[in-house]
Amino acid sequence: MSEIKEKKELWGIAHIFSSMNDSIIHITDITGSETMAIGSGGMFVKADRYEGSPYAATMAARSVSQQALSKGLVGVHLKIRGVGGHFSHTPGPGAQAAIRAIARSGLRIGRGEDSTPIPHDKTRKPGGRRVRRL
């Protein structure tokens, strides 16, 4: 009698960094140590001011998810990150667009978490006591 072997599904982690200036999508294996695919908004638009736009993030996510699917990935867990520190804790405009593009590409989405670095006690903000003067 021949036994049927079940093929194990391959899952990964999609690290999505999104600021006002750029969006970077980086898909790794489940341990986070090996890169499967990486792309940024700046790779798909010509002008610098469009790097952080939802369109650029969509294009980057679509390209990265196609690379991941071709390597045998079935689904991804999401780690969304903003700039953090003493800058904005909320992810930029490209984060939501990137998530939607990954979902539409055929990759299954597992757990999602926010991995923005939030300080317990902030370092001093740049600009001095009276803030930045123009």
Coordinates of N, CA and C in Angstrom, one line a residue:
M1 N 0.8 -1.2 0.0 CA 0.0 0.0 0.0 C 0.9 1.2 0.0
S2 N 0.5 2.1 -0.9 CA 1.3 3.4 -0.9 C 0.7 4.4 0.0
E3 N 1.5 5.1 0.7 CA 1.1 6.1 1.6 C 1.1 7.5 0.9
I4 N 0.1 8.2 1.1 CA 0.0 9.6 0.5 C 0.7 10.6 1.5
K5 N 1.7 11.2 1.0 CA 2.4 12.2 1.8 C 1.8 13.6 1.6
E6 N 1.5 14.2 2.7 CA 1.0 15.6 2.6 C 2.1 16.6 2.4
K7 N 1.9 17.4 1.5 CA 3.0 18.5 1.3 C 2.7 19.6 2.3
K8 N 3.8 20.0 2.9 CA 3.7 21.0 4.0 C 3.6 22.4 3.3
E9 N 2.7 23.2 3.8 CA 2.5 24.5 3.3 C 3.6 25.4 3.7
L10 N 4.1 26.2 2.8 CA 5.2 27.1 3.2 C 4.7 28.5 3.5
W11 N 4.9 29.0 4.7 CA 4.4 30.3 5.1 C 5.6 31.2 5.3
G12 N 5.4 32.5 5.2 CA 6.5 33.5 5.5 C 6.0 34.7 6.3
I13 N 6.9 35.7 6.4 CA 6.5 36.9 7.1 C 6.7 38.1 6.1
A14 N 5.7 38.9 6.0 CA 5.8 40.1 5.2 C 6.1 41.3 6.1
H15 N 7.3 41.8 6.1 CA 7.6 43.0 6.8 C 7.3 44.2 6.0
I16 N 6.4 45.0 6.4 CA 6.0 46.2 5.6 C 6.4 47.5 6.4
F17 N 7.4 48.2 5.9 CA 7.8 49.5 6.5 C 7.2 50.6 5.6
S18 N 6.5 51.5 6.3 CA 5.8 52.5 5.5 C 6.0 53.9 6.2
S19 N 6.6 54.8 5.6 CA 6.8 56.2 6.1 C 6.1 57.1 5.1
M20 N 6.2 58.4 5.3 CA 5.7 59.4 4.3 C 6.6 59.4 3.1
N21 N 7.9 59.0 3.2 CA 8.8 59.1 2.1 C 9.0 57.8 1.3
D22 N 8.7 56.7 1.8 CA 8.9 55.4 1.1 C 8.1 54.3 1.8
S23 N 8.0 53.2 1.0 CA 7.4 52.0 1.5 C 8.3 50.8 1.1
I24 N 8.6 50.0 2.1 CA 9.5 48.8 1.8 C 8.8 47.6 2.2
I25 N 8.7 46.6 1.3 CA 8.0 45.3 1.5 C 9.1 44.3 1.4
H26 N 9.2 43.5 2.5 CA 10.3 42.5 2.6 C 9.7 41.2 3.1
I27 N 9.7 40.2 2.2 CA 9.1 38.9 2.6 C 10.2 37.9 3.0
T28 N 10.2 37.3 4.2 CA 11.2 36.4 4.6 C 10.5 35.0 4.9
D29 N 11.3 34.0 5.2 CA 10.8 32.8 5.7 C 10.2 33.0 7.1
I30 N 9.6 31.9 7.6 CA 8.9 32.0 8.9 C 9.8 32.4 10.1
T31 N 11.1 32.1 9.9 CA 12.1 32.4 11.0 C 12.5 33.9 10.9
G32 N 12.3 34.5 9.7 CA 12.8 35.9 9.5 C 14.2 36.0 9.1
S33 N 14.9 34.9 8.9 CA 16.3 35.0 8.7 C 16.7 34.9 7.2
E34 N 15.8 34.3 6.4 CA 16.2 34.3 4.9 C 15.2 35.1 4.1
T35 N 15.7 35.9 3.2 CA 14.9 36.8 2.4 C 14.3 36.0 1.2
M36 N 13.0 36.1 1.0 CA 12.4 35.5 -0.2 C 12.3 36.5 -1.3
A37 N 11.8 37.7 -0.9 CA 11.6 38.8 -1.9 C 11.6 40.1 -1.2
I38 N 12.1 41.2 -1.9 CA 12.1 42.5 -1.3 C 11.9 43.5 -2.4
G39 N 11.2 44.6 -2.1 CA 10.9 45.7 -3.0 C 10.5 46.9 -2.3
S40 N 10.7 48.1 -3.0 CA 10.3 49.3 -2.3 C 9.6 50.2 -3.4
G41 N 8.9 51.2 -2.8 CA 8.1 52.1 -3.7 C 9.0 52.8 -4.7
G42 N 10.2 53.1 -4.3 CA 11.2 53.9 -5.2 C 11.6 53.1 -6.4
M43 N 11.4 51.8 -6.4 CA 11.8 51.0 -7.6 C 10.7 51.1 -8.7
F44 N 9.6 51.6 -8.4 CA 8.5 51.6 -9.4 C 8.0 53.0 -9.8
V45 N 8.5 54.0 -9.2 CA 8.1 55.4 -9.7 C 9.3 56.2 -9.9
K46 N 9.2 57.2 -10.8 CA 10.4 58.0 -11.2 C 10.7 59.1 -10.3
A47 N 9.6 59.8 -9.8 CA 9.9 61.0 -9.0 C 10.0 60.7 -7.5
D48 N 10.9 61.3 -6.8 CA 11.1 61.1 -5.4 C 9.9 61.3 -4.5
R49 N 9.1 62.3 -4.9 CA 7.9 62.6 -4.1 C 6.8 61.5 -4.1
Y50 N 6.9 60.6 -5.1 CA 5.9 59.6 -5.2 C 6.3 58.2 -4.5
E51 N 7.5 58.2 -4.0 CA 8.0 56.9 -3.4 C 7.1 56.4 -2.2
G52 N 6.5 57.3 -1.4 CA 5.7 56.9 -0.3 C 4.2 56.8 -0.6
S53 N 3.8 56.9 -1.9 CA 2.4 57.0 -2.3 C 1.8 55.5 -2.3
P54 N 0.5 55.5 -2.1 CA -0.1 54.1 -2.1 C 0.1 53.4 -3.5
Y55 N 0.1 54.1 -4.6 CA 0.4 53.5 -5.9 C 1.7 52.8 -5.9
A56 N 2.8 53.4 -5.4 CA 4.1 52.8 -5.4 C 4.1 51.6 -4.5
A57 N 3.5 51.7 -3.4 CA 3.4 50.6 -2.4 C 2.7 49.4 -3.0
T58 N 1.6 49.7 -3.8 CA 0.8 48.6 -4.4 C 1.7 47.9 -5.5
M59 N 2.4 48.7 -6.3 CA 3.3 48.1 -7.3 C 4.3 47.2 -6.7
A60 N 5.0 47.7 -5.6 CA 6.0 47.0 -4.9 C 5.5 45.7 -4.3
A61 N 4.3 45.8 -3.7 CA 3.7 44.6 -3.0 C 3.3 43.6 -4.0
R62 N 2.8 44.0 -5.2 CA 2.4 43.1 -6.2 C 3.6 42.3 -6.8
S63 N 4.7 43.1 -7.0 CA 5.9 42.4 -7.5 C 6.5 41.4 -6.5
V64 N 6.6 41.9 -5.2 CA 7.2 41.0 -4.2 C 6.3 39.8 -4.0
S65 N 5.0 39.9 -4.0 CA 4.2 38.7 -3.8 C 4.2 37.8 -4.9
Q66 N 4.4 38.2 -6.1 CA 4.6 37.3 -7.3 C 5.9 36.6 -7.2
Q67 N 7.0 37.2 -6.7 CA 8.2 36.5 -6.5 C 8.1 35.5 -5.4
A68 N 7.3 35.8 -4.3 CA 7.1 34.9 -3.2 C 6.3 33.7 -3.7
L69 N 5.3 33.9 -4.5 CA 4.4 32.8 -5.0 C 5.2 31.9 -5.8
S70 N 6.1 32.4 -6.6 CA 7.0 31.6 -7.5 C 8.0 30.7 -6.7
K71 N 8.3 31.1 -5.5 CA 9.2 30.4 -4.7 C 8.4 29.4 -3.8
G72 N 7.1 29.3 -3.9 CA 6.3 28.3 -3.2 C 5.6 28.7 -2.0
L73 N 5.6 30.0 -1.7 CA 4.9 30.5 -0.5 C 3.4 30.4 -0.7
V74 N 2.7 30.0 0.4 CA 1.3 29.9 0.3 C 0.6 31.1 1.0
G75 N 1.2 31.5 2.1 CA 0.6 32.6 2.9 C 1.7 33.4 3.7
V76 N 1.3 34.5 4.2 CA 2.3 35.4 5.0 C 1.6 35.9 6.2
H77 N 2.4 36.1 7.3 CA 1.9 36.8 8.4 C 2.5 38.2 8.2
L78 N 1.8 39.2 8.7 CA 2.1 40.6 8.5 C 2.8 41.3 9.7
K79 N 3.9 42.0 9.5 CA 4.5 42.8 10.5 C 4.6 44.2 9.9
I80 N 3.7 45.1 10.4 CA 3.6 46.5 9.8 C 4.4 47.4 10.7
R81 N 5.2 48.3 10.1 CA 6.0 49.2 10.9 C 6.0 50.6 10.4
G82 N 5.9 51.5 11.3 CA 6.0 53.0 11.0 C 7.4 53.4 11.3
V83 N 7.7 54.7 11.3 CA 9.0 55.2 11.5 C 9.4 55.0 13.0
G84 N 8.5 55.4 13.9 CA 8.8 55.2 15.3 C 9.8 56.2 15.9
G85 N 10.3 55.8 17.1 CA 11.2 56.6 17.8 C 10.5 57.9 18.3
H86 N 11.1 59.1 18.0 CA 10.4 60.3 18.3 C 9.8 60.9 17.1
F87 N 9.6 60.1 16.1 CA 8.9 60.5 14.9 C 7.5 59.8 14.9
S88 N 6.8 59.8 13.8 CA 5.4 59.3 13.8 C 5.3 57.8 14.1
H89 N 4.4 57.4 15.0 CA 4.2 56.0 15.3 C 3.2 55.3 14.3
T90 N 2.4 56.1 13.6 CA 1.5 55.5 12.6 C 2.2 55.2 11.3
P91 N 1.9 54.1 10.7 CA 2.4 53.8 9.4 C 2.0 54.8 8.3
G92 N 2.8 54.9 7.3 CA 2.5 55.9 6.2 C 1.3 55.4 5.3
P93 N 1.1 56.2 4.3 CA -0.1 55.9 3.4 C 0.0 54.6 2.6
G94 N 1.3 54.1 2.4 CA 1.4 53.0 1.6 C 1.2 51.6 2.3
A95 N 1.0 51.6 3.6 CA 0.9 50.4 4.3 C -0.4 49.6 4.0
Q96 N -1.5 50.4 4.0 CA -2.8 49.7 3.7 C -2.9 49.3 2.3
A97 N -2.3 50.1 1.4 CA -2.3 49.7 0.0 C -1.5 48.4 -0.3
A98 N -0.4 48.3 0.4 CA 0.5 47.2 0.3 C -0.2 45.9 0.8
I99 N -0.9 46.0 1.9 CA -1.7 44.9 2.5 C -2.7 44.4 1.5
R100 N -3.5 45.3 0.9 CA -4.5 45.0 0.0 C -3.9 44.3 -1.3
A101 N -2.8 44.8 -1.7 CA -2.2 44.2 -2.9 C -1.7 42.8 -2.6
I102 N -1.1 42.6 -1.4 CA -0.7 41.2 -1.1 C -1.9 40.3 -1.0
A103 N -3.0 40.7 -0.4 CA -4.2 39.9 -0.3 C -4.8 39.5 -1.7
R104 N -4.7 40.5 -2.6 CA -5.3 40.3 -4.0 C -4.4 39.4 -4.8
S105 N -3.1 39.3 -4.5 CA -2.2 38.6 -5.3 C -2.4 37.1 -5.2
G106 N -3.1 36.6 -4.2 CA -3.3 35.2 -4.0 C -2.6 34.6 -2.8
L107 N -1.8 35.4 -2.1 CA -1.2 34.9 -0.9 C -2.2 35.0 0.2
R108 N -2.2 34.0 1.1 CA -3.1 34.0 2.2 C -2.5 34.8 3.3
I109 N -3.3 35.5 4.1 CA -2.8 36.4 5.1 C -3.2 35.8 6.5
G110 N -2.2 35.6 7.3 CA -2.4 35.0 8.6 C -2.5 36.1 9.7
R111 N -1.6 36.2 10.6 CA -1.7 37.2 11.7 C -1.1 38.4 11.3
G112 N -1.6 39.5 11.8 CA -1.0 40.8 11.6 C -0.6 41.5 12.9
E113 N 0.6 42.2 12.9 CA 1.0 42.9 14.1 C 1.7 44.1 13.8
D114 N 1.7 45.1 14.7 CA 2.4 46.3 14.5 C 3.7 46.2 15.2
S115 N 4.8 46.4 14.5 CA 6.1 46.3 15.1 C 6.9 47.6 15.1
T116 N 6.2 48.7 15.1 CA 6.8 50.0 15.2 C 7.5 50.2 16.5
P117 N 8.8 50.6 16.4 CA 9.6 50.8 17.7 C 9.1 52.0 18.5
I118 N 8.6 51.7 19.7 CA 8.0 52.8 20.5 C 8.9 52.9 21.8
P119 N 9.6 54.0 22.0 CA 10.5 54.2 23.1 C 9.7 54.3 24.4
H120 N 10.3 53.7 25.5 CA 9.7 53.9 26.8 C 10.0 55.2 27.4
D121 N 11.2 55.8 27.1 CA 11.5 57.1 27.5 C 12.3 57.7 26.4
K122 N 11.7 58.7 25.7 CA 12.3 59.2 24.4 C 13.6 59.9 24.6
T123 N 14.4 59.8 23.6 CA 15.6 60.7 23.5 C 15.2 62.1 23.1
R124 N 16.0 63.0 23.3 CA 15.7 64.4 23.0 C 15.4 64.6 21.5
K125 N 14.3 65.3 21.2 CA 14.0 65.5 19.8 C 15.0 66.5 19.1
P126 N 15.3 66.3 17.9 CA 16.3 67.2 17.2 C 15.6 68.6 17.1
G127 N 16.5 69.6 17.2 CA 16.0 71.0 17.0 C 16.2 71.9 18.1
G128 N 16.7 71.4 19.2 CA 17.0 72.3 20.4 C 15.8 72.7 21.2
R129 N 16.0 73.7 22.1 CA 15.0 74.0 23.0 C 13.8 74.8 22.4
R130 N 14.1 75.7 21.4 CA 13.1 76.5 20.8 C 12.7 75.9 19.4
V131 N 12.9 74.7 19.2 CA 12.6 74.0 18.0 C 13.3 74.5 16.8
R132 N 13.0 74.0 15.6 CA 13.7 74.4 14.4 C 13.2 75.7 13.9
R133 N 14.1 76.6 13.6 CA 13.8 77.9 13.1 C 14.2 78.0 11.6
L134 N 13.3 78.5 10.8 CA 13.6 78.6 9.3 C 14.2 79.9 8.9

